[in-house]
Structure formats: C-alpha cells, structure tokens
Coordinates of C-alpha atoms and ligand atoms in Angstrom, one line a residue:
M1 CA -9.9 -39.6 -14.4
A2 CA -11.3 -37.2 -11.7
D3 CA -13.2 -38.7 -8.8
Q4 CA -16.9 -37.8 -8.2
D5 CA -15.9 -34.9 -5.9
N6 CA -14.0 -33.2 -8.8
Q7 CA -16.7 -33.4 -11.4
F8 CA -19.0 -30.4 -12.0
D9 CA -21.6 -29.0 -14.2
L10 CA -19.9 -25.6 -14.0
V11 CA -16.5 -24.4 -12.9
V12 CA -16.2 -20.7 -12.3
I13 CA -12.7 -19.1 -12.4
G14 CA -12.6 -16.0 -10.2
A15 CA -14.8 -15.1 -7.2
G16 CA -15.6 -11.4 -7.9
P17 CA -19.1 -10.1 -8.4
G18 CA -19.4 -11.8 -11.8
G19 CA -18.1 -15.2 -10.6
Y20 CA -19.7 -15.5 -7.2
T21 CA -23.1 -14.2 -8.3
G22 CA -23.0 -16.5 -11.4
A23 CA -22.1 -19.4 -9.2
I24 CA -25.0 -18.8 -6.8
R25 CA -27.5 -18.6 -9.7
A26 CA -26.1 -21.8 -11.2
A27 CA -26.4 -23.6 -7.9
Q28 CA -29.9 -22.3 -7.4
L29 CA -30.8 -23.8 -10.8
G30 CA -29.5 -27.1 -9.8
L31 CA -26.0 -27.1 -11.4
K32 CA -23.2 -28.8 -9.4
T33 CA -20.9 -25.8 -9.2
A34 CA -17.3 -25.0 -8.2
I35 CA -15.5 -21.7 -7.9
I36 CA -11.8 -21.1 -8.0
E37 CA -10.2 -18.0 -6.4
K38 CA -6.5 -17.3 -6.3
G39 CA -6.8 -14.5 -3.7
S40 CA -6.9 -15.2 0.0
T41 CA -10.5 -14.0 0.3
L42 CA -13.6 -14.2 -2.0
G43 CA -15.3 -11.1 -3.4
G44 CA -12.7 -10.1 -6.0
T45 CA -11.7 -6.5 -6.7
C46 CA -15.1 -5.1 -5.8
L47 CA -15.2 -6.3 -2.2
N48 CA -11.5 -6.4 -1.4
V49 CA -9.9 -3.4 -3.1
G50 CA -12.7 -1.6 -5.0
C51 CA -16.4 -0.7 -4.5
I52 CA -16.7 -1.5 -0.9
P53 CA -13.5 -0.1 0.8
S54 CA -13.8 3.0 -1.4
K55 CA -17.4 3.6 -0.4
A56 CA -16.5 3.0 3.3
L57 CA -13.8 5.7 3.1
L58 CA -16.0 8.0 1.1
D59 CA -18.7 7.9 3.7
S60 CA -16.3 8.3 6.6
S61 CA -14.4 11.1 5.0
E62 CA -17.7 12.9 4.2
H63 CA -18.5 13.0 7.9
Y64 CA -15.1 14.3 8.6
S65 CA -15.4 17.0 6.0
M66 CA -18.9 18.0 7.2
A67 CA -17.5 18.5 10.7
A68 CA -14.4 20.3 9.5
H69 CA -16.2 22.7 7.1
G70 CA -19.0 23.8 9.4
D71 CA -21.8 21.9 7.7
F72 CA -23.2 20.8 11.1
E73 CA -23.2 24.3 12.3
M74 CA -26.1 25.2 10.0
H75 CA -28.1 22.6 11.9
G76 CA -27.3 24.4 15.1
L77 CA -24.6 21.9 16.1
K78 CA -21.3 23.4 17.3
I79 CA -18.5 20.9 17.1
S80 CA -15.1 21.5 18.7
G81 CA -12.1 19.5 19.6
F82 CA -12.7 16.8 17.0
E83 CA -9.8 15.2 15.2
L84 CA -9.1 12.6 12.6
D85 CA -8.3 9.1 13.8
L86 CA -7.1 7.6 10.4
P87 CA -6.1 4.2 11.8
K88 CA -9.6 3.8 13.2
M89 CA -11.2 5.0 9.9
M90 CA -9.1 2.4 8.1
A91 CA -9.9 -0.3 10.6
R92 CA -13.7 0.4 10.1
K93 CA -13.2 0.0 6.4
D94 CA -11.2 -3.3 6.9
K95 CA -13.9 -4.7 9.1
I96 CA -16.6 -3.9 6.5
V97 CA -14.6 -5.7 3.8
K98 CA -13.9 -8.7 6.1
D99 CA -17.7 -9.0 7.0
L100 CA -18.7 -8.9 3.4
T101 CA -16.0 -11.3 2.1
N102 CA -16.9 -13.7 4.9
G103 CA -20.5 -13.2 3.8
V104 CA -19.6 -14.4 0.3
Q105 CA -17.8 -17.5 1.8
F106 CA -21.0 -18.2 3.8
L107 CA -23.1 -17.9 0.6
M108 CA -20.9 -20.4 -1.2
K109 CA -21.4 -22.9 1.7
K110 CA -25.2 -22.2 1.9
N111 CA -25.6 -22.9 -1.8
K112 CA -23.3 -26.0 -1.7
I113 CA -20.7 -24.4 -4.1
T114 CA -17.3 -26.0 -3.8
V115 CA -14.6 -23.4 -3.3
F116 CA -11.0 -24.1 -4.4
N117 CA -8.3 -21.7 -3.3
G118 CA -5.7 -21.5 -6.0
W119 CA -4.9 -20.5 -9.5
G120 CA -7.3 -21.9 -12.1
T121 CA -6.1 -22.8 -15.6
I122 CA -8.2 -24.2 -18.4
T123 CA -6.5 -27.3 -19.6
G124 CA -9.1 -28.5 -22.0
K125 CA -12.6 -28.0 -23.2
N126 CA -13.9 -29.8 -20.1
S127 CA -11.1 -29.6 -17.7
V128 CA -9.6 -27.0 -15.3
S129 CA -6.6 -27.4 -13.1
V130 CA -6.2 -25.7 -9.8
A131 CA -2.7 -25.0 -8.5
V132 CA -3.3 -24.8 -4.7
Q133 CA -0.7 -23.5 -2.3
G134 CA 2.2 -25.8 -1.7
G135 CA 2.4 -26.7 -5.4
E136 CA -0.2 -29.4 -5.4
K137 CA -2.5 -29.5 -8.4
K138 CA -6.1 -30.6 -8.6
E139 CA -7.8 -31.6 -11.9
L140 CA -11.5 -30.8 -12.2
Q141 CA -13.8 -32.1 -14.9
T142 CA -16.7 -29.9 -15.9
K143 CA -19.4 -29.6 -18.5
N144 CA -19.1 -25.8 -18.5
I145 CA -16.6 -23.1 -17.6
M146 CA -17.2 -19.5 -16.7
I147 CA -14.2 -17.2 -16.9
A148 CA -14.7 -14.3 -14.4
S149 CA -11.1 -13.3 -13.9
G150 CA -11.7 -9.5 -13.6
S151 CA -9.2 -6.7 -14.2
T152 CA -6.1 -4.9 -12.9
P153 CA -5.0 -1.3 -13.1
I154 CA -3.3 0.0 -16.3
D155 CA 0.3 1.1 -15.7
L156 CA 2.0 4.1 -17.3
P157 CA 5.4 3.0 -18.6
F158 CA 7.0 6.0 -16.9
A159 CA 5.2 5.7 -13.6
K160 CA 5.6 2.2 -12.3
P161 CA 3.8 1.9 -9.0
D162 CA 6.2 1.5 -6.0
G163 CA 3.3 1.2 -3.5
K164 CA 4.4 4.3 -1.6
T165 CA 4.9 7.4 -3.6
I166 CA 3.6 6.1 -6.9
I167 CA 0.4 4.1 -6.2
T168 CA -2.7 2.5 -7.6
S169 CA -6.2 2.6 -6.2
T170 CA -5.3 -0.4 -4.0
E171 CA -2.7 1.6 -2.0
A172 CA -4.8 4.7 -2.1
L173 CA -7.4 2.8 0.0
A174 CA -4.8 2.2 2.7
L175 CA -2.5 5.2 3.0
P176 CA -0.9 5.4 6.4
K177 CA -1.2 9.2 6.6
V178 CA -2.9 12.0 4.7
P179 CA -0.6 13.2 1.9
K180 CA 0.3 16.9 1.8
H181 CA -0.2 16.9 -2.0
L182 CA -1.8 14.0 -3.8
I183 CA -1.4 14.3 -7.6
V184 CA -3.9 12.2 -9.4
I185 CA -3.2 11.1 -13.0
G186 CA -6.7 10.6 -14.6
G187 CA -9.9 12.4 -13.8
G188 CA -12.1 9.3 -14.2
V189 CA -14.1 7.5 -11.6
I190 CA -11.2 6.3 -9.4
G191 CA -9.3 9.6 -9.6
L192 CA -12.4 11.6 -8.6
E193 CA -13.6 9.2 -5.8
L194 CA -10.3 8.5 -4.2
G195 CA -9.1 12.1 -4.8
S196 CA -12.3 13.2 -2.9
V197 CA -11.4 10.9 0.0
W198 CA -8.0 12.5 0.6
L199 CA -9.2 16.0 -0.3
R200 CA -11.8 15.8 2.4
L201 CA -9.2 14.5 4.9
G202 CA -7.0 17.5 4.3
A203 CA -4.7 16.8 1.3
K204 CA -4.2 19.2 -1.5
V205 CA -5.4 17.3 -4.5
T206 CA -4.4 18.0 -8.1
V207 CA -6.0 16.0 -10.9
V208 CA -4.2 15.9 -14.2
E209 CA -6.6 14.8 -17.0
F210 CA -5.7 14.2 -20.6
A211 CA -9.3 14.9 -21.9
P212 CA -11.0 18.3 -21.9
M213 CA -13.5 17.1 -19.3
I214 CA -13.6 15.0 -16.2
A215 CA -15.7 11.9 -15.5
G216 CA -15.0 10.1 -18.8
A217 CA -16.0 10.7 -22.3
G218 CA -19.3 8.9 -22.2
T219 CA -20.7 11.1 -19.3
D220 CA -23.4 13.7 -20.1
Q221 CA -21.3 16.8 -20.5
Q222 CA -23.6 19.2 -18.8
T223 CA -23.7 16.9 -15.7
A224 CA -19.9 16.4 -15.8
K225 CA -19.4 20.2 -15.9
L226 CA -21.7 20.6 -12.8
L227 CA -19.6 18.0 -11.0
H228 CA -16.4 19.7 -12.1
R229 CA -17.7 23.0 -10.6
S230 CA -18.7 21.4 -7.3
L231 CA -15.4 19.6 -6.9
S232 CA -13.5 22.8 -7.7
K233 CA -15.5 24.6 -5.1
Q234 CA -14.4 22.0 -2.6
G235 CA -10.8 22.8 -3.5
M236 CA -9.9 20.0 -5.9
E237 CA -7.6 21.4 -8.6
F238 CA -7.9 20.3 -12.2
M239 CA -5.5 20.4 -15.1
L240 CA -7.6 19.4 -18.1
N241 CA -6.3 18.8 -21.6
T242 CA -3.0 17.9 -20.0
G243 CA -0.9 14.8 -20.5
V244 CA 1.6 13.5 -17.9
T245 CA 4.9 12.9 -19.6
G246 CA 7.0 11.7 -16.7
V247 CA 7.0 10.8 -13.0
K248 CA 10.2 10.8 -10.8
S249 CA 10.2 9.6 -7.2
T250 CA 12.9 10.2 -4.6
G251 CA 11.2 7.7 -2.3
S252 CA 9.6 10.4 -0.2
S253 CA 8.4 12.9 -2.8
V254 CA 7.5 12.9 -6.5
T255 CA 7.9 15.3 -9.4
V256 CA 5.3 14.9 -12.2
S257 CA 6.1 16.4 -15.6
Y258 CA 3.2 17.4 -17.8
E259 CA 2.5 19.0 -21.2
T260 CA -0.7 20.8 -22.1
R261 CA -2.3 19.4 -25.2
E262 CA -3.3 22.7 -26.9
D263 CA -0.4 25.1 -26.4
K264 CA 2.3 22.4 -25.6
K265 CA 3.2 24.2 -22.4
Q266 CA 5.4 22.1 -20.2
G267 CA 5.7 22.2 -16.4
T268 CA 6.1 20.1 -13.3
L269 CA 4.1 19.5 -10.1
E270 CA 5.7 18.5 -6.8
G271 CA 3.9 16.2 -4.5
D272 CA 4.4 13.4 -2.0
V273 CA 2.1 10.8 -3.6
V274 CA 1.0 10.2 -7.2
L275 CA -2.1 8.1 -7.8
V276 CA -2.1 6.5 -11.2
A277 CA -5.8 6.1 -12.2
V278 CA -5.8 5.9 -16.0
G279 CA -8.1 2.9 -16.4
R280 CA -8.1 -0.8 -15.9
K281 CA -7.4 -3.7 -18.2
A282 CA -8.9 -7.2 -18.3
F283 CA -6.9 -9.7 -16.4
T284 CA -6.7 -12.8 -18.6
D285 CA -3.1 -13.9 -18.1
K286 CA -2.2 -17.5 -17.5
L287 CA -5.8 -18.7 -17.8
G288 CA -4.9 -21.3 -20.3
L289 CA -7.0 -19.7 -23.1
E290 CA -4.4 -20.9 -25.7
N291 CA -5.1 -24.5 -24.6
V292 CA -8.6 -24.3 -26.1
G293 CA -8.0 -21.7 -28.8
I294 CA -10.1 -18.9 -27.2
D295 CA -9.4 -15.4 -28.7
K296 CA -8.6 -12.2 -26.9
D297 CA -9.2 -8.8 -28.4
D298 CA -6.6 -6.0 -28.8
R299 CA -7.2 -5.0 -25.1
G300 CA -6.7 -8.5 -23.7
R301 CA -10.5 -9.1 -23.2
V302 CA -11.9 -12.5 -23.8
V303 CA -13.9 -12.4 -27.1
V304 CA -17.6 -13.5 -26.5
D305 CA -20.8 -13.5 -28.4
A306 CA -24.2 -12.1 -27.4
H307 CA -24.6 -15.0 -25.0
L308 CA -21.2 -14.3 -23.4
R309 CA -20.0 -17.6 -25.1
T310 CA -16.4 -17.9 -26.3
K311 CA -15.5 -19.7 -29.5
V312 CA -15.7 -22.9 -27.4
P313 CA -19.5 -23.2 -26.9
N314 CA -19.3 -24.5 -23.3
I315 CA -16.8 -21.9 -22.1
F316 CA -18.2 -18.4 -21.2
A317 CA -16.7 -15.2 -19.9
V318 CA -18.2 -12.3 -17.9
G319 CA -17.5 -9.1 -16.1
D320 CA -14.3 -7.0 -16.4
A321 CA -12.7 -9.8 -18.4
V322 CA -15.0 -9.0 -21.4
V323 CA -16.2 -6.0 -23.3
G324 CA -18.4 -3.3 -21.6
P325 CA -18.4 -1.0 -18.7
M326 CA -16.2 -2.3 -15.8
L327 CA -18.9 -2.3 -13.1
A328 CA -19.8 -4.8 -10.4
H329 CA -23.5 -4.8 -11.3
K330 CA -22.8 -5.4 -15.0
A331 CA -20.5 -8.3 -14.0
E332 CA -23.2 -9.7 -11.7
E333 CA -25.9 -9.6 -14.4
E334 CA -23.6 -11.3 -16.8
G335 CA -22.8 -14.1 -14.3
V336 CA -26.5 -14.6 -13.8
S337 CA -27.2 -14.6 -17.5
V338 CA -24.6 -17.2 -18.2
A339 CA -25.9 -19.5 -15.4
E340 CA -29.4 -19.2 -16.7
F341 CA -28.3 -19.8 -20.3
I342 CA -26.5 -23.0 -19.3
A343 CA -29.4 -24.3 -17.2
T344 CA -32.3 -23.2 -19.3
G345 CA -31.0 -22.2 -22.8
H346 CA -32.1 -18.5 -22.1
G347 CA -30.1 -15.6 -20.6
H348 CA -30.2 -11.9 -21.2
V349 CA -28.5 -8.7 -20.1
N350 CA -30.0 -5.3 -21.1
Y351 CA -26.9 -3.2 -21.7
E352 CA -29.2 -0.2 -22.4
T353 CA -30.0 0.2 -18.7
V354 CA -26.7 -0.3 -16.9
P355 CA -26.5 2.6 -14.4
G356 CA -23.1 4.3 -13.7
V357 CA -22.3 6.2 -10.5
I358 CA -19.4 8.3 -9.4
Y359 CA -19.6 8.4 -5.6
T360 CA -18.2 11.9 -5.2
W361 CA -20.0 14.7 -3.3
P362 CA -22.4 15.4 -4.9
E363 CA -22.8 12.0 -6.5
L364 CA -23.1 11.7 -10.3
A365 CA -25.4 8.9 -11.5
S366 CA -26.7 8.2 -15.0
V367 CA -28.4 5.6 -17.0
G368 CA -29.1 5.5 -20.8
M369 CA -27.9 8.0 -23.3
S370 CA -26.3 11.4 -22.8
E371 CA -27.4 14.5 -24.8
E372 CA -24.2 14.1 -26.8
Q373 CA -24.9 10.5 -27.7
L374 CA -28.5 11.3 -28.7
K375 CA -27.3 14.1 -30.9
E376 CA -24.6 11.8 -32.4
K377 CA -27.3 9.2 -33.2
G378 CA -29.6 11.9 -34.6
I379 CA -32.4 11.1 -32.2
A380 CA -34.8 13.9 -31.6
Y381 CA -35.3 14.3 -27.8
K382 CA -36.8 16.6 -25.2
A383 CA -35.0 17.4 -21.9
G384 CA -36.4 18.3 -18.6
A385 CA -34.2 19.4 -15.7
F386 CA -35.0 20.2 -12.1
P387 CA -32.6 21.5 -9.4
F388 CA -32.3 20.0 -5.9
A389 CA -32.2 23.7 -4.6
A390 CA -36.0 23.8 -5.3
N391 CA -36.8 20.6 -3.4
A392 CA -38.1 20.6 0.1
R393 CA -36.3 17.5 1.4
A394 CA -32.9 18.7 -0.1
K395 CA -33.4 21.9 1.8
A396 CA -34.2 20.1 5.0
I397 CA -31.1 17.9 4.6
G398 CA -29.1 21.0 3.7
M399 CA -27.8 19.4 0.5
T400 CA -29.1 21.4 -2.5
D401 CA -26.3 21.1 -5.1
G402 CA -27.1 19.6 -8.5
Q403 CA -30.1 18.6 -10.6
V404 CA -31.9 15.7 -12.3
K405 CA -32.2 15.7 -16.0
V406 CA -34.6 13.5 -17.9
L407 CA -34.1 12.9 -21.6
A408 CA -37.1 11.5 -23.5
D409 CA -37.9 10.8 -27.1
A410 CA -39.4 13.8 -28.8
Q411 CA -42.1 11.8 -30.5
T412 CA -42.9 8.8 -28.2
D413 CA -41.9 10.4 -24.8
R414 CA -40.0 7.2 -24.0
V415 CA -37.2 7.8 -21.4
L416 CA -33.8 7.5 -23.2
G417 CA -31.5 8.8 -20.4
V418 CA -31.5 10.2 -16.9
H419 CA -28.5 12.1 -15.5
I420 CA -28.4 13.1 -11.8
L421 CA -25.9 15.2 -9.9
G422 CA -27.0 15.4 -6.3
P423 CA -27.3 13.9 -2.8
R424 CA -27.7 10.1 -2.9
A425 CA -27.9 10.2 -6.7
S426 CA -26.7 6.6 -6.5
D427 CA -29.9 5.5 -4.8
M428 CA -32.2 7.7 -7.0
I429 CA -30.9 6.4 -10.3
A430 CA -32.5 3.0 -9.5
E431 CA -36.0 4.5 -10.3
A432 CA -34.7 5.6 -13.7
A433 CA -33.2 2.2 -14.5
V434 CA -36.4 0.4 -13.6
A435 CA -38.5 2.9 -15.6
M436 CA -36.3 2.4 -18.6
E437 CA -36.3 -1.4 -18.2
F438 CA -40.1 -1.2 -18.4
G439 CA -40.0 1.2 -21.4
A440 CA -41.6 4.0 -19.4
S441 CA -42.3 7.4 -20.8
S442 CA -41.4 10.6 -18.9
E443 CA -45.2 11.0 -18.3
D444 CA -45.2 7.6 -16.6
I445 CA -42.6 8.9 -14.1
A446 CA -44.4 12.2 -13.7
R447 CA -47.7 10.5 -13.0
S448 CA -46.3 8.0 -10.5
F449 CA -46.5 8.8 -6.8
H450 CA -43.4 10.1 -5.2
A451 CA -43.7 10.5 -1.4
H452 CA -43.5 14.0 -0.2
P453 CA -41.1 15.4 0.9
T454 CA -38.3 13.2 -0.7
L455 CA -35.3 13.7 -2.9
A456 CA -37.1 11.4 -5.4
E457 CA -39.6 14.2 -6.1
V458 CA -36.8 15.9 -8.1
M459 CA -37.0 13.0 -10.6
R460 CA -40.7 13.5 -10.9
E461 CA -40.3 17.3 -11.4
A462 CA -37.6 16.7 -14.1
A463 CA -40.0 14.3 -15.8
L464 CA -42.7 17.0 -15.6
A465 CA -40.2 19.6 -16.9
A466 CA -39.7 17.4 -20.0
D467 CA -43.3 18.3 -20.8
K468 CA -42.8 21.9 -19.6
R469 CA -45.0 21.2 -16.6
A470 CA -42.5 21.4 -13.7
R471 CA -44.0 22.7 -10.4
Q472 CA -42.0 22.8 -7.3
S473 CA -41.7 20.7 -4.2
Ligands
FAD527 P1 -13.1 -9.0 -10.2 O1 -13.9 -8.4 -9.1 O2 -11.8 -8.3 -10.5 O3 -12.8 -10.5 -9.7 C1 -12.0 -11.4 -10.4 C2 -11.4 -12.4 -9.5 O4 -10.8 -13.4 -10.2 C3 -10.3 -11.8 -8.6 O5 -10.6 -12.1 -7.2 C4 -9.1 -12.6 -9.0 O6 -8.2 -12.9 -7.9 C5 -9.6 -13.9 -9.6 N1 -8.8 -14.5 -10.6 C6 -8.3 -14.0 -11.7 N2 -7.7 -14.9 -12.4 C7 -7.8 -16.1 -11.7 C8 -7.3 -17.4 -11.9 N3 -6.6 -17.8 -13.0 N4 -7.6 -18.3 -11.0 C9 -8.2 -18.0 -9.8 N5 -8.7 -16.8 -9.6 C10 -8.5 -15.9 -10.5 N6 -17.8 -1.0 -9.7 C11 -19.1 -0.6 -9.3 O7 -20.0 -1.1 -9.9 N7 -19.3 0.3 -8.3 C12 -18.3 0.8 -7.6 O8 -18.5 1.6 -6.7 C13 -16.9 0.4 -7.9 N8 -15.9 1.0 -7.3 C14 -14.6 0.6 -7.6 C15 -13.6 1.2 -6.9 C16 -12.3 0.8 -7.2 C17 -11.1 1.4 -6.5 C18 -12.0 -0.2 -8.2 C19 -10.6 -0.6 -8.6 C20 -13.1 -0.7 -8.9 C21 -14.4 -0.4 -8.6 N9 -15.5 -0.9 -9.3 C22 -16.7 -0.5 -9.0 C23 -15.3 -1.8 -10.4 C24 -15.6 -3.3 -9.9 O9 -14.7 -3.6 -8.8 C25 -15.4 -4.3 -11.0 O10 -16.2 -3.9 -12.1 C26 -15.9 -5.7 -10.6 O11 -15.1 -6.1 -9.4 C27 -15.7 -6.7 -11.7 O12 -16.1 -7.9 -11.2 P2 -15.5 -9.3 -11.9 O13 -16.2 -10.4 -11.2 O14 -15.5 -9.2 -13.3 O15 -13.9 -9.2 -11.5
NAD528 P1 -11.5 5.7 -16.1 O1 -11.5 5.1 -17.5 O2 -12.7 6.0 -15.5 O3 -10.7 7.1 -16.1 C1 -9.3 7.2 -16.6 C2 -9.1 8.6 -17.0 O4 -7.7 8.7 -17.1 C3 -9.7 9.0 -18.3 O5 -10.5 10.2 -18.0 C4 -8.6 9.2 -19.2 O6 -8.8 10.3 -20.1 C5 -7.5 9.6 -18.2 N1 -6.1 9.4 -18.7 C6 -5.6 8.3 -19.4 N2 -4.3 8.4 -19.6 C7 -3.9 9.6 -19.1 C8 -2.7 10.3 -19.0 N3 -1.6 9.7 -19.5 N4 -2.7 11.5 -18.4 C9 -3.8 12.0 -17.9 N5 -5.0 11.4 -17.9 C10 -5.1 10.2 -18.5 O7 -10.6 4.7 -15.3 P2 -10.3 4.6 -13.7 O8 -10.8 5.8 -13.0 O9 -8.9 4.1 -13.5 O10 -11.3 3.4 -13.3 C11 -11.2 2.1 -13.9 C12 -12.5 1.4 -14.0 O11 -12.9 1.0 -12.7 C13 -13.5 2.2 -14.7 O12 -13.8 1.7 -15.9 C14 -14.7 2.2 -13.8 O13 -15.8 1.7 -14.5 C15 -14.3 1.2 -12.6 N6 -14.7 1.9 -11.4 C16 -16.0 2.2 -11.1 C17 -16.4 2.9 -10.0 C18 -17.8 3.1 -9.8 O14 -18.6 2.5 -10.4 N7 -18.1 4.1 -8.9 C19 -15.4 3.3 -9.1 C20 -14.1 3.1 -9.4 C21 -13.7 2.4 -10.6

C-alpha cells in the first residue's frame, strides 16, 4: 500500500505542453496532482527540441538573412563586416530553452504538483509505477491518470538517422556548422521551417516532397502556392511529386536516390546532410497500456472518446499521443479539458478553431476550413482577399509579401476559414480564431476597430473584400 505521499487524484505521464498544462489546471481545481517525466528537463518535445528552439533559430537566422541580403539597406542602414557566430546563435537558443524548461519546473512547484523524474508505467486502473534512475521503483496510487506521452519522428526504413549526416529535427536544431547542401525529405512544417533556418544561414537547401504541393495536404492550396513561390524566390529548391527511394551515407556525405511519381524518372542528389522530416508518430511504447486493456489505433495512438477518455473511464490521453493535429496548443487545450472534466464533469475542446502556423518567411497561418475543404463538403462560400502590399504598416516595415484571405458562408456570412501568408501571420491568426470561436461573421470583423496603421488592418480589408467592399490602408 502506498503511503500518503504517493497517493494522488491525478497522475500525469509526460511533461510536455499537454501534460504540464493539464497538471497545472488540475492543481488549480484542487486535485492532488503528480507528473512523471522520463527526460532530464520538463517541457517535452515543444520546449526542448521543438517549437521553442526552432523559433529561436528562425528569428536569429531571419536577422542574419536580412543583414546578408541587403534588407537593412532599404532602411538606409549600411552593414559591413558582419559575420555569423553559429556557436553564439546556438547558445542563445539553448539559454531560451533552459529558461523556459526551468520556468515549467517553477510552475510545478508553485502549483504544488509533485514531479517524479523517471519512466512511468501504468500497472493497474489506479496505479502507476515510476522507474527512477538507479533502478529504484516507486508505486503511485491515483484516482485518475492522464497519458501525455507525446510523439517521436517517423523513420524511413532506408534512412536510419545517424545523428550526423542523416538527421531528424532534433539534430537539425544543433548542427555544428552550416551544411553546404542540406537535402530535406518532406516539405511539411518541419522541412520548411528548419530548411529555412539553414537556407538563411547560407546552405543550399533542396526539399524532396512526395505530394504535388508543399505545406501538407490540408493547407489552403492557393496560400501554400504563395508560400512555395516566396521560398523559391529565397533560393529553396523543391522537387515535388517525388519520392525518395534510398539514402546512402559515407559518414561525411550523402547520396539521396529519388523517383518522380508521374514519369518515373530516377536520379540522385549529393549533399552533406539529409534531414528526414516525413512526419511524427505517437509515442505510446512501454506505457503499460496492455496492463489495463487500453487500445491503440493503427498509427499507435491511444484510442479516446470525445472526452479524451480511454476504454478505462478514469484513464485519459491527450496531445500528440491521440488523434488530431500534432500541435502544442492543441495538446494544452486537451490537457485543460481533461483536468476540468475530472474536477467538474465538464470539459471541451473546439477542434474547429485550432490554428496552424508555419513559421517560415513569410509565415503561413490558418484556421478553419480551406477552399478545397469547403468545396469538398459542398458548402457555398464567399472569399475576400487583401494583399499586404496595399497595407501602410507592411510598407513601413518593408515586408509586403502575401495576403489575408477570409472565407465566409455565402448565406450566413459566418467566418469558416482564414488563411494568411505574411509578416507575423502567427500573431494575426489569433484574431481569426477568436472571431470563429464567437461565431463571428465577416461583417463583424469588418466593423470592428483595427488600429491604423497596423498589419491587422489587412484582416479587416479581407473581411470587407468578402463583401466586395475592400478599401485600402
Ligand atoms: P510532448 O511535448 O512530446 O511531451 C511528451 C513528454 O512525455 C516527453 O517529454 C516525454 O519524454 C514524456 N514521456 C513519454 N513517455 C513517458 C513515460 N512512459 N514516462 C515518463 N515520461 C514519458 N507545435 C506547435 O504548436 N508550434 C510549433 O511551433 C511547433 N514546432 C515544432 C517544431 C519541431 C521541430 C517539432 C518536432 C515539433 C513542433 N511542434 C510545434 C509540435 C509540438 O512540439 C507537439 O505537438 C507538442 O510538443 C505535443 O505535446 P505533448 O504534450 O502531447 O507531447
Ligand atoms: P508533416 O506531416 O508536416 O510533413 C511531412 C511531409 O513529408 C508531408 O508533406 C509528406 O507528404 C512528406 N513525405 C512523407 N514521406 C515522404 C517521402 N518518402 N518522400 C518525400 N516526402 C515524404 O510532418 P513534419 O514536418 O515531420 O512535422 C511533424 C509534426 O510536427 C507535424 O504534424 C506538425 O504538426 C508538427 N510541427 C508543427 C510545427 C508548427 O506548428 N509550426 C512545427 C514543426 C512540427
């Protein structure tokens, strides 16, 4: 029998955004909560090897690229004698990660959440064991369990990562030098973001993508095409509709074999590093699911119902370990929803308004349905688009690439989707998500004040354009 210290209302397995956010909400609602993390720091993929380090490098490399490509000169700033200090750029990124992971540790303490460092295994409906370093095991008793074990990169059978020439996103965040030629397998989010980092720092970057478009099948195609054009202009090379068939490494260089999907043309690419970015899979290994009869689907994800409850009613699962977009904010909302469901009997996530962002330059951000999805569902819609090139603030900043597109129901005018390619689209999309959460019409957006001159006015103009009333900023 566990002692008082090892008895909880909720034990969370995994301290990524889903787990730590869920644990905080549970503690706020009065549940005695513990969290188990096998990694040496809290924060999961997102803080340690995902969202945060990638964005730190994207921001640093953007500055470098602006200096290198004369973007400051248009502001009347002549820059000479600057050079890349890659170790310092990496150290800045590492410091940001350290500050934020320490911040999560602090939040655990502040909310009186007990942290166990070790591997968590479900041993029964109400028990979890933690294998701590040194082989010692702790048995925890708990009324509820939240699985938040996250995801890992998908491997290609013929391109097993060696950490040096064949790498995953984790190594791409910490390369010791700028590759001469980085070959990226997969033109999805990771390929485009980390490809951008190294392109900006001087690498030749070739993206080989199986699909006929970049940015993933669910992305609004017109917006994805605009991004494709922008990245091509920056020098990123794309081989679309092309499958990689083999990767050979000599230890210092790589040869990638490919075949085009339409005319079956075969060829090879020579590079020094290959980034495999063909998606991620749920990490649900050795969790002890079999001990309680919890099912996984054909992609290894924990099967849950609308309340994120597994077959065992007091065991829940959230984030990358379950179905849905693999995004930190989706994991967070699910963690919160589970905590609220346990404490109050109510919990809800609105999957219709999960924004997605690709932090390239320009950024691509969207929420709701794409034009293709609306057509597929047979929903009559109207579209309004407005370019950043006609916006005063974008001109002042000197960043005029892209547009905002608002899609609204043809009859009711309710906003059904917003797709942005442009500067700080990641921040702008929040307005669209809030509008959609409140069931706003495009007229609601158009009639709401947007300070002048701001990038946000492009959203307003696009909403006006949906009613054929666009003016100009
Ligand atoms: P994770 O963050 O993966 O955390 C799971 C944790 O569980 C891990 O720390 C793991 O060690 C631990 N764990 C697993 N099993 C056990 C066990 N048995 N015992 C103890 N601990 C265990 N998303 C965004 O929204 N925005 C972005 O900008 C973004 N950028 C990304 C960039 C990259 C390079 C990558 C790889 C991902 C990015 N993501 C981004 C995706 C985001 O990181 C994930 O969606 C998010 O981390 C999922 O959160 P989670 O809590 O479900 O899992
Ligand atoms: P992804 O699913 O976004 O893209 C993978 C791409 O690889 C797809 O376009 C696919 O067609 C292509 N592909 C698959 N097999 C291939 C092959 N053999 N040859 C060529 N192309 C192939 O996956 P990802 O980029 O690895 O990212 C994984 C997850 O991490 C995503 O689901 C994403 O949600 C999350 N993530 C999010 C962010 C963000 O929110 N900004 C950033 C990074 C990662």
